[in-house]
Amino acid sequence: MYLASLLVRRHLLALRPSSSTLTRTLYTSRSACQATPNEDEAYIVGYPTPEQKAKMLEEALGNHRPQTKSPMDVHAVEDIHHLTAEEALRETGTRRDATMRHFTALFSFRPQHPAAHGVLRLILELNGEEILRADPHVGLLHRGTEKLIEYKTYTQALPYFDRLDYVSMMTNEQCYSLAVEKLLNITVPERAQWIRTLFGEITRVLNHLMAVLTHAMDVGALTPFLWGFEEREKLMEFYERVSGARLHAAYVRPGGVAFDMPHGLLDDIYKWATQFSSRVDEIEEVVTGNRIWKSRTIGIGKVTAQQALDYSFSGVMLRGSGIPWDIRKVAPYDKYGEVEFDVPVGVEGDCYDRYLCRVQEFRESLRIIGQCLNKMPSGAYKVDDYKISPPPRSSMKENMESLIHHFKVWIFRFAITIFSDSS
């Protein structure tokens, strides 16, 4: 296309009069440039008409014309399905349906840059607002995490999991740490388990706020989005107070958590939890009954329970289709087996039901957070094994063994021995 543009420019420059000629040009009617009669628009003599420009463009492109259309162009149905209009007519049975199907369009729903967040490309075939077909291109999402952590220790690999889903940071760390702890066959202290459960629910609220309110903003509701991000700011301050980072915390680690909670944090979380329920009510008042929101979500994106199982859906996508499956209930980890909460499910399996599930999960997360605050014990926040967790600095100043353990933990890290049945 670049070569073609150069050729077109060359043709135009060849037809353009010199500067000395321009001083002597006269304005004539369009009839002088082979225009239709009764038009008195003036053109400079020597410049090509639009028809001449189109002809020159056709000649300049020549063999350089692209053989396929851009994904942003309108495609006829034979370009997509290799069907002629007559075949489409035989399939649909009516001229109107054949005509509607004949004029579909391909749209490239893609990231502007490979380094953008959530880089998923979709090639969509549209008929108005109806998506007839979607071809996902997931290559930009692959970051080679599995290969990267082959050359890292178990602790050095932890920050990579923060970045797998940048709105569910600590739950990614929690999943990885649970797997490593199972391989090490160690038991995490009680306080560390309650801290993990507490911040797991804080992370769930962070995730659902992003999911619900960006969806509402895409539909046109900007105000709830601003309300929700004010709440996200408060929660990210809690992240920062325990880990020093607002997003990629690297806080939940094999054997417990990196640091104990600072003084006064539990009181601040309690104050936030008492006012957040009223903020959820405000969001529901603006969004849930809104006729535009309902018209854009009810009956849209319906997924039956069987389809959800066939496609191995999880989370809200599964619960929104009416299946009460929650890993916190089915296979509880940390302290989820000691807290009470309900699992909201949908009925229709559409976008509206999934929205209602997330809103109700806000309230269930507040229930769990309240129980964590009430049951939070004192004690150690990481496993008391210096071969896994480094000893405290005060201990290193008192005995040589602690100093040696600290050196070996950070230089060589801990190793996992995999036992196999030789029989």
Short mmCIF file of C-alpha atoms in Angstrom, two decimals:
data_model
loop_
_atom_site.label_atom_id
_atom_site.label_comp_id
_atom_site.label_asym_id
_atom_site.label_seq_id
_atom_site.Cartn_x
_atom_site.Cartn_y
_atom_site.Cartn_z
CA MET A 1 0.00 0.00 0.00
CA TYR A 2 2.93 2.34 0.66
CA LEU A 3 4.24 1.74 -2.87
CA ALA A 4 0.78 2.37 -4.28
CA SER A 5 0.51 5.70 -2.44
CA LEU A 6 3.88 6.78 -3.88
CA LEU A 7 2.70 5.96 -7.40
CA VAL A 8 -0.52 7.93 -6.92
CA ARG A 9 1.42 10.90 -5.60
CA ARG A 10 3.75 10.74 -8.61
CA HIS A 11 0.79 10.85 -11.02
CA LEU A 12 -0.76 13.79 -9.19
CA LEU A 13 2.49 15.74 -9.21
CA ALA A 14 2.85 15.13 -12.93
CA LEU A 15 -0.55 16.71 -13.55
CA ARG A 16 -0.10 19.61 -11.15
CA PRO A 17 0.79 22.93 -12.88
CA SER A 18 3.93 24.81 -11.93
CA SER A 19 3.85 27.82 -9.62
CA SER A 20 4.29 30.19 -12.57
CA THR A 21 1.32 28.58 -14.28
CA LEU A 22 -0.81 28.89 -11.14
CA THR A 23 -0.43 32.67 -11.22
CA ARG A 24 -2.02 32.73 -14.66
CA THR A 25 -4.81 30.15 -14.13
CA LEU A 26 -8.38 31.08 -14.78
CA TYR A 27 -11.49 29.85 -12.99
CA THR A 28 -13.86 28.10 -15.32
CA SER A 29 -17.04 26.12 -14.90
CA ARG A 30 -16.95 22.36 -14.32
CA SER A 31 -17.91 21.85 -17.97
CA ALA A 32 -14.30 22.61 -18.84
CA CYS A 33 -13.30 19.52 -16.85
CA GLN A 34 -15.96 17.24 -18.38
CA ALA A 35 -18.54 17.91 -15.68
CA THR A 36 -22.30 17.68 -15.93
CA PRO A 37 -24.17 20.79 -17.12
CA ASN A 38 -25.98 23.28 -14.87
CA GLU A 39 -23.21 23.22 -12.28
CA ASP A 40 -21.32 26.44 -11.77
CA GLU A 41 -18.71 25.28 -9.23
CA ALA A 42 -15.27 26.55 -10.23
CA TYR A 43 -12.12 24.45 -10.53
CA ILE A 44 -8.56 25.50 -11.26
CA VAL A 45 -7.56 24.62 -14.79
CA GLY A 46 -5.08 21.76 -14.88
CA TYR A 47 -6.20 19.96 -11.70
CA PRO A 48 -7.86 16.55 -12.15
CA THR A 49 -11.52 16.02 -11.45
CA PRO A 50 -12.63 13.42 -8.87
CA GLU A 51 -13.35 11.00 -11.73
CA GLN A 52 -9.84 11.47 -13.10
CA LYS A 53 -8.36 10.96 -9.63
CA ALA A 54 -10.26 7.70 -9.23
CA LYS A 55 -9.04 6.49 -12.61
CA MET A 56 -5.43 7.40 -11.77
CA LEU A 57 -5.73 5.60 -8.45
CA GLU A 58 -6.98 2.49 -10.24
CA GLU A 59 -4.06 2.62 -12.67
CA ALA A 60 -1.52 3.33 -9.93
CA LEU A 61 -2.62 0.45 -7.74
CA GLY A 62 -2.43 -2.07 -10.54
CA ASN A 63 -1.00 -5.32 -9.21
CA HIS A 64 -0.41 -3.75 -5.80
CA ARG A 65 -4.09 -3.86 -4.90
CA PRO A 66 -4.58 -6.10 -1.82
CA GLN A 67 -6.29 -9.39 -2.61
CA THR A 68 -8.17 -9.55 0.73
CA LYS A 69 -10.24 -6.92 2.44
CA SER A 70 -9.31 -5.28 5.69
CA PRO A 71 -11.12 -6.63 8.77
CA MET A 72 -12.61 -3.16 9.15
CA ASP A 73 -14.25 -3.29 5.68
CA VAL A 74 -17.79 -4.43 4.99
CA HIS A 75 -17.76 -7.98 3.67
CA ALA A 76 -20.37 -9.75 1.65
CA VAL A 77 -21.41 -13.14 2.91
CA GLU A 78 -19.52 -14.94 0.13
CA ASP A 79 -16.29 -13.34 1.41
CA ILE A 80 -16.84 -15.01 4.78
CA HIS A 81 -18.67 -18.26 4.11
CA HIS A 82 -17.86 -18.64 0.39
CA LEU A 83 -21.58 -18.51 -0.39
CA THR A 84 -23.21 -16.75 -3.29
CA ALA A 85 -26.41 -14.77 -2.90
CA GLU A 86 -28.35 -17.59 -4.63
CA GLU A 87 -27.02 -20.16 -2.16
CA ALA A 88 -27.91 -17.89 0.74
CA LEU A 89 -31.41 -17.54 -0.69
CA ARG A 90 -31.80 -21.32 -0.90
CA GLU A 91 -30.66 -21.67 2.72
CA THR A 92 -32.87 -18.98 4.20
CA GLY A 93 -35.89 -19.40 1.96
CA THR A 94 -36.81 -15.72 1.73
CA ARG A 95 -35.31 -12.85 -0.19
CA ARG A 96 -35.39 -10.60 2.88
CA ASP A 97 -33.39 -13.03 5.06
CA ALA A 98 -30.93 -13.66 2.24
CA THR A 99 -30.41 -9.93 1.77
CA MET A 100 -29.92 -9.37 5.51
CA ARG A 101 -27.41 -12.18 5.69
CA HIS A 102 -25.71 -10.97 2.55
CA PHE A 103 -24.78 -7.64 4.15
CA THR A 104 -22.83 -8.68 7.23
CA ALA A 105 -19.64 -6.99 8.38
CA LEU A 106 -16.37 -8.09 9.89
CA PHE A 107 -15.06 -6.02 12.77
CA SER A 108 -11.68 -6.39 14.43
CA PHE A 109 -12.16 -5.92 18.16
CA ARG A 110 -8.53 -5.78 19.09
CA PRO A 111 -6.06 -4.08 21.44
CA GLN A 112 -4.35 -0.94 20.26
CA HIS A 113 -0.96 -2.23 21.46
CA PRO A 114 0.35 -5.67 22.51
CA ALA A 115 1.44 -4.19 25.86
CA ALA A 116 -2.09 -3.06 26.72
CA HIS A 117 -4.07 -4.66 29.55
CA GLY A 118 -6.24 -7.65 28.72
CA VAL A 119 -4.91 -8.10 25.20
CA LEU A 120 -7.48 -10.33 23.53
CA ARG A 121 -8.35 -9.89 19.86
CA LEU A 122 -11.76 -10.90 18.51
CA ILE A 123 -12.71 -10.99 14.85
CA LEU A 124 -16.45 -10.44 15.00
CA GLU A 125 -19.00 -11.04 12.26
CA LEU A 126 -21.84 -8.61 12.89
CA ASN A 127 -25.35 -8.23 11.59
CA GLY A 128 -26.32 -4.91 13.12
CA GLU A 129 -25.73 -5.42 16.85
CA GLU A 130 -26.02 -9.20 16.64
CA ILE A 131 -22.74 -11.13 16.76
CA LEU A 132 -23.03 -14.00 14.30
CA ARG A 133 -19.53 -15.36 14.79
CA ALA A 134 -16.46 -14.62 16.91
CA ASP A 135 -12.93 -15.85 16.25
CA PRO A 136 -10.65 -15.22 19.26
CA HIS A 137 -6.93 -14.62 18.82
CA VAL A 138 -5.41 -15.35 22.23
CA GLY A 139 -1.74 -15.24 21.30
CA LEU A 140 -1.14 -11.81 22.83
CA LEU A 141 -2.24 -13.15 26.23
CA HIS A 142 0.57 -15.71 26.35
CA ARG A 143 3.48 -14.38 28.38
CA GLY A 144 5.56 -17.53 28.74
CA THR A 145 5.09 -17.59 32.52
CA GLU A 146 5.63 -21.33 32.80
CA LYS A 147 8.99 -21.07 31.03
CA LEU A 148 10.09 -18.02 32.97
CA ILE A 149 9.56 -19.57 36.39
CA GLU A 150 11.62 -22.63 35.46
CA TYR A 151 14.70 -20.52 36.19
CA LYS A 152 13.35 -18.97 39.40
CA THR A 153 13.09 -20.14 42.98
CA TYR A 154 9.66 -20.75 44.46
CA THR A 155 9.63 -17.32 46.08
CA GLN A 156 11.03 -15.52 43.03
CA ALA A 157 8.27 -17.05 40.88
CA LEU A 158 5.53 -15.56 43.06
CA PRO A 159 5.34 -12.04 41.47
CA TYR A 160 4.57 -13.56 38.06
CA PHE A 161 1.22 -14.76 39.39
CA ASP A 162 0.23 -11.21 40.39
CA ARG A 163 0.32 -10.32 36.72
CA LEU A 164 -1.81 -13.17 35.40
CA ASP A 165 -4.92 -11.23 36.46
CA TYR A 166 -4.05 -7.73 37.58
CA VAL A 167 -7.42 -7.19 39.31
CA SER A 168 -7.22 -10.40 41.41
CA MET A 169 -3.67 -10.17 42.63
CA MET A 170 -3.65 -11.81 46.06
CA THR A 171 -5.95 -14.65 45.06
CA ASN A 172 -3.46 -15.62 42.34
CA GLU A 173 -0.71 -15.61 44.96
CA GLN A 174 -2.92 -17.63 47.28
CA CYS A 175 -3.50 -20.34 44.67
CA TYR A 176 0.22 -20.67 43.97
CA SER A 177 1.18 -20.67 47.66
CA LEU A 178 -1.37 -23.38 48.49
CA ALA A 179 0.13 -25.62 45.80
CA VAL A 180 3.68 -25.12 47.07
CA GLU A 181 2.59 -25.71 50.68
CA LYS A 182 0.94 -28.96 49.68
CA LEU A 183 4.18 -30.12 48.05
CA LEU A 184 6.13 -29.11 51.17
CA ASN A 185 3.55 -30.80 53.43
CA ILE A 186 3.47 -27.87 55.87
CA THR A 187 0.66 -26.29 57.89
CA VAL A 188 0.27 -22.52 57.81
CA PRO A 189 -0.34 -20.74 61.17
CA GLU A 190 -3.91 -19.82 62.10
CA ARG A 191 -3.39 -16.08 61.92
CA ALA A 192 -1.85 -16.33 58.45
CA GLN A 193 -4.85 -18.34 57.21
CA TRP A 194 -7.31 -15.75 58.53
CA ILE A 195 -5.28 -12.92 56.98
CA ARG A 196 -5.34 -14.73 53.64
CA THR A 197 -9.10 -15.27 53.85
CA LEU A 198 -9.65 -11.61 54.74
CA PHE A 199 -7.60 -10.29 51.84
CA GLY A 200 -9.05 -12.91 49.52
CA GLU A 201 -12.46 -11.29 50.01
CA ILE A 202 -11.05 -7.79 49.70
CA THR A 203 -9.57 -8.90 46.38
CA ARG A 204 -12.95 -10.35 45.34
CA VAL A 205 -14.60 -6.97 45.96
CA LEU A 206 -11.84 -5.27 43.94
CA ASN A 207 -12.45 -7.68 41.07
CA HIS A 208 -16.24 -7.36 41.07
CA LEU A 209 -16.10 -3.56 41.26
CA MET A 210 -13.98 -3.52 38.12
CA ALA A 211 -16.22 -6.04 36.32
CA VAL A 212 -19.59 -4.49 37.19
CA LEU A 213 -18.76 -0.81 36.87
CA THR A 214 -16.70 -0.90 33.69
CA HIS A 215 -19.60 -2.84 32.14
CA ALA A 216 -21.98 -0.12 33.32
CA MET A 217 -19.68 2.57 31.91
CA ASP A 218 -19.61 0.84 28.52
CA VAL A 219 -23.41 0.96 28.49
CA GLY A 220 -23.33 4.66 29.38
CA ALA A 221 -23.50 4.91 33.20
CA LEU A 222 -20.43 6.90 34.24
CA THR A 223 -21.48 7.94 37.76
CA PRO A 224 -21.44 4.44 39.36
CA PHE A 225 -18.02 3.87 37.80
CA LEU A 226 -16.63 6.89 39.67
CA TRP A 227 -18.28 5.77 42.91
CA GLY A 228 -16.81 2.30 42.58
CA PHE A 229 -13.30 3.52 41.86
CA GLU A 230 -13.42 5.60 45.02
CA GLU A 231 -14.04 2.36 46.92
CA ARG A 232 -11.27 0.60 44.98
CA GLU A 233 -8.90 3.34 46.06
CA LYS A 234 -9.66 2.61 49.71
CA LEU A 235 -9.08 -1.11 49.22
CA MET A 236 -5.79 -0.55 47.42
CA GLU A 237 -4.67 1.53 50.40
CA PHE A 238 -5.19 -1.59 52.53
CA TYR A 239 -3.01 -3.47 50.04
CA GLU A 240 -0.33 -0.83 50.35
CA ARG A 241 -0.36 -0.86 54.14
CA VAL A 242 0.33 -4.60 54.39
CA SER A 243 2.69 -5.04 51.44
CA GLY A 244 3.99 -1.65 50.31
CA ALA A 245 2.43 -2.07 46.84
CA ARG A 246 -0.99 -1.09 45.54
CA LEU A 247 -1.37 -3.74 42.83
CA HIS A 248 1.37 -6.37 42.59
CA ALA A 249 1.63 -7.08 46.30
CA ALA A 250 3.62 -10.36 46.48
CA TYR A 251 2.14 -10.58 49.99
CA VAL A 252 0.75 -14.14 50.22
CA ARG A 253 3.77 -16.44 50.19
CA PRO A 254 4.43 -20.15 50.72
CA GLY A 255 4.30 -20.66 54.48
CA GLY A 256 2.08 -17.68 55.35
CA VAL A 257 2.26 -13.99 54.47
CA ALA A 258 5.21 -11.65 54.02
CA PHE A 259 4.43 -9.26 56.91
CA ASP A 260 2.04 -9.03 59.80
CA MET A 261 -0.78 -6.49 59.58
CA PRO A 262 0.12 -3.05 60.95
CA HIS A 263 -1.56 -1.62 64.03
CA GLY A 264 -4.97 -0.08 63.35
CA LEU A 265 -5.56 -1.77 59.99
CA LEU A 266 -8.32 -4.07 61.26
CA ASP A 267 -10.20 -1.06 62.65
CA ASP A 268 -9.95 0.76 59.32
CA ILE A 269 -11.17 -2.30 57.40
CA TYR A 270 -14.15 -2.49 59.78
CA LYS A 271 -15.00 1.18 59.18
CA TRP A 272 -14.83 0.65 55.43
CA ALA A 273 -17.02 -2.48 55.58
CA THR A 274 -19.76 -0.69 57.56
CA GLN A 275 -20.19 2.00 54.90
CA PHE A 276 -19.62 -0.11 51.78
CA SER A 277 -23.03 -1.82 52.04
CA SER A 278 -24.75 1.56 51.61
CA ARG A 279 -22.56 2.25 48.58
CA VAL A 280 -23.69 -1.05 47.03
CA ASP A 281 -27.30 0.05 47.60
CA GLU A 282 -26.58 3.34 45.79
CA ILE A 283 -25.08 1.51 42.82
CA GLU A 284 -28.09 -0.80 42.65
CA GLU A 285 -30.49 2.14 42.86
CA VAL A 286 -28.88 3.75 39.82
CA VAL A 287 -28.16 0.65 37.73
CA THR A 288 -30.35 -2.36 38.56
CA GLY A 289 -33.71 -0.90 37.60
CA ASN A 290 -32.46 1.38 34.84
CA ARG A 291 -34.37 0.69 31.63
CA ILE A 292 -31.33 1.24 29.39
CA TRP A 293 -29.21 -1.12 31.50
CA LYS A 294 -31.94 -3.76 31.49
CA SER A 295 -32.46 -3.48 27.73
CA ARG A 296 -28.72 -4.00 27.21
CA THR A 297 -28.35 -6.98 29.58
CA ILE A 298 -31.62 -8.94 29.84
CA GLY A 299 -31.62 -11.77 27.32
CA ILE A 300 -28.10 -10.87 26.13
CA GLY A 301 -25.31 -13.45 26.23
CA LYS A 302 -27.51 -16.27 27.48
CA VAL A 303 -25.65 -19.41 28.55
CA THR A 304 -27.58 -22.48 29.64
CA ALA A 305 -26.39 -24.67 32.50
CA GLN A 306 -25.45 -27.43 30.08
CA GLN A 307 -23.47 -25.05 27.88
CA ALA A 308 -21.64 -23.71 30.94
CA LEU A 309 -20.62 -27.25 31.87
CA ASP A 310 -19.67 -28.16 28.30
CA TYR A 311 -17.36 -25.15 28.04
CA SER A 312 -15.90 -25.70 31.56
CA PHE A 313 -17.02 -22.30 32.84
CA SER A 314 -16.18 -21.30 36.40
CA GLY A 315 -16.94 -18.51 38.84
CA VAL A 316 -19.80 -16.13 38.12
CA MET A 317 -20.14 -17.43 34.56
CA LEU A 318 -21.10 -20.82 36.01
CA ARG A 319 -23.21 -19.55 38.91
CA GLY A 320 -25.05 -17.11 36.65
CA SER A 321 -26.39 -20.10 34.69
CA GLY A 322 -27.97 -21.59 37.81
CA ILE A 323 -25.24 -23.97 39.01
CA PRO A 324 -24.35 -23.35 42.71
CA TRP A 325 -20.67 -24.23 42.33
CA ASP A 326 -18.22 -22.24 44.46
CA ILE A 327 -14.76 -23.64 45.20
CA ARG A 328 -14.87 -21.97 48.62
CA LYS A 329 -17.82 -24.24 49.47
CA VAL A 330 -16.92 -27.36 47.50
CA ALA A 331 -13.23 -27.56 48.49
CA PRO A 332 -12.67 -24.91 51.19
CA TYR A 333 -9.12 -23.67 51.70
CA ASP A 334 -7.51 -21.58 54.44
CA LYS A 335 -10.44 -20.57 56.71
CA TYR A 336 -13.36 -20.64 54.25
CA GLY A 337 -14.61 -23.80 55.95
CA GLU A 338 -15.15 -21.83 59.19
CA VAL A 339 -17.14 -18.88 57.81
CA GLU A 340 -20.79 -18.70 56.80
CA PHE A 341 -21.90 -17.32 53.44
CA ASP A 342 -24.40 -18.09 50.70
CA VAL A 343 -23.76 -18.80 47.02
CA PRO A 344 -25.98 -16.62 44.76
CA VAL A 345 -27.06 -18.17 41.47
CA GLY A 346 -28.86 -16.89 38.38
CA VAL A 347 -31.94 -18.19 36.59
CA GLU A 348 -31.76 -17.11 32.94
CA GLY A 349 -27.99 -17.23 32.47
CA ASP A 350 -27.82 -13.82 30.77
CA CYS A 351 -25.74 -10.71 31.46
CA TYR A 352 -28.34 -9.34 33.85
CA ASP A 353 -28.26 -12.47 36.03
CA ARG A 354 -24.48 -12.43 36.15
CA TYR A 355 -24.61 -8.78 37.20
CA LEU A 356 -27.05 -9.61 40.01
CA CYS A 357 -24.80 -12.47 41.15
CA ARG A 358 -21.83 -10.14 41.45
CA VAL A 359 -23.84 -7.53 43.34
CA GLN A 360 -25.03 -10.15 45.82
CA GLU A 361 -21.47 -11.43 46.18
CA PHE A 362 -20.50 -7.94 47.35
CA ARG A 363 -22.76 -8.49 50.34
CA GLU A 364 -21.57 -12.05 50.92
CA SER A 365 -17.96 -10.84 50.89
CA LEU A 366 -18.86 -8.27 53.55
CA ARG A 367 -20.27 -11.11 55.68
CA ILE A 368 -17.00 -13.03 55.36
CA ILE A 369 -14.89 -9.94 56.07
CA GLY A 370 -16.87 -9.29 59.25
CA GLN A 371 -16.33 -12.86 60.45
CA CYS A 372 -12.60 -12.64 59.69
CA LEU A 373 -12.31 -9.45 61.73
CA ASN A 374 -14.14 -11.02 64.68
CA LYS A 375 -12.20 -14.30 64.62
CA MET A 376 -8.72 -12.96 63.85
CA PRO A 377 -6.34 -14.59 66.36
CA SER A 378 -2.93 -13.46 67.52
CA GLY A 379 0.22 -15.42 66.86
CA ALA A 380 2.67 -16.13 64.07
CA TYR A 381 1.99 -14.96 60.52
CA LYS A 382 4.35 -17.43 58.80
CA VAL A 383 5.50 -20.98 59.36
CA ASP A 384 8.14 -21.43 62.05
CA ASP A 385 10.58 -23.32 59.84
CA TYR A 386 13.77 -21.44 59.01
CA LYS A 387 14.41 -23.69 56.02
CA ILE A 388 11.26 -22.24 54.38
CA SER A 389 10.73 -18.80 55.93
CA PRO A 390 13.73 -16.64 56.85
CA PRO A 391 14.32 -16.04 60.57
CA PRO A 392 13.65 -12.60 62.09
CA ARG A 393 16.52 -10.11 62.17
CA SER A 394 16.61 -10.07 65.95
CA SER A 395 17.27 -13.81 65.94
CA MET A 396 20.15 -13.44 63.48
CA LYS A 397 21.96 -11.15 65.90
CA GLU A 398 21.79 -13.73 68.69
CA ASN A 399 22.78 -17.11 67.22
CA MET A 400 24.83 -18.36 64.31
CA GLU A 401 22.25 -20.94 63.15
CA SER A 402 19.72 -18.23 62.34
CA LEU A 403 22.31 -16.31 60.35
CA ILE A 404 23.23 -19.42 58.37
CA HIS A 405 19.57 -20.22 57.72
CA HIS A 406 18.95 -16.67 56.52
CA PHE A 407 21.87 -16.91 54.10
CA LYS A 408 20.85 -20.31 52.72
CA VAL A 409 17.15 -19.42 52.40
CA TRP A 410 17.85 -16.32 50.30
CA ILE A 411 20.75 -17.71 48.29
CA PHE A 412 19.73 -21.33 47.70
CA ARG A 413 16.05 -21.19 48.73
CA PHE A 414 14.13 -24.29 49.78
CA ALA A 415 13.85 -27.42 47.69
CA ILE A 416 10.91 -29.74 47.20
CA THR A 417 11.56 -33.45 47.08
CA ILE A 418 9.08 -35.41 44.98
CA PHE A 419 8.65 -38.98 46.18
CA SER A 420 7.45 -41.59 43.71
CA ASP A 421 6.30 -45.15 44.19
CA SER A 422 9.16 -47.26 42.86
CA SER A 423 6.96 -50.36 42.81
#
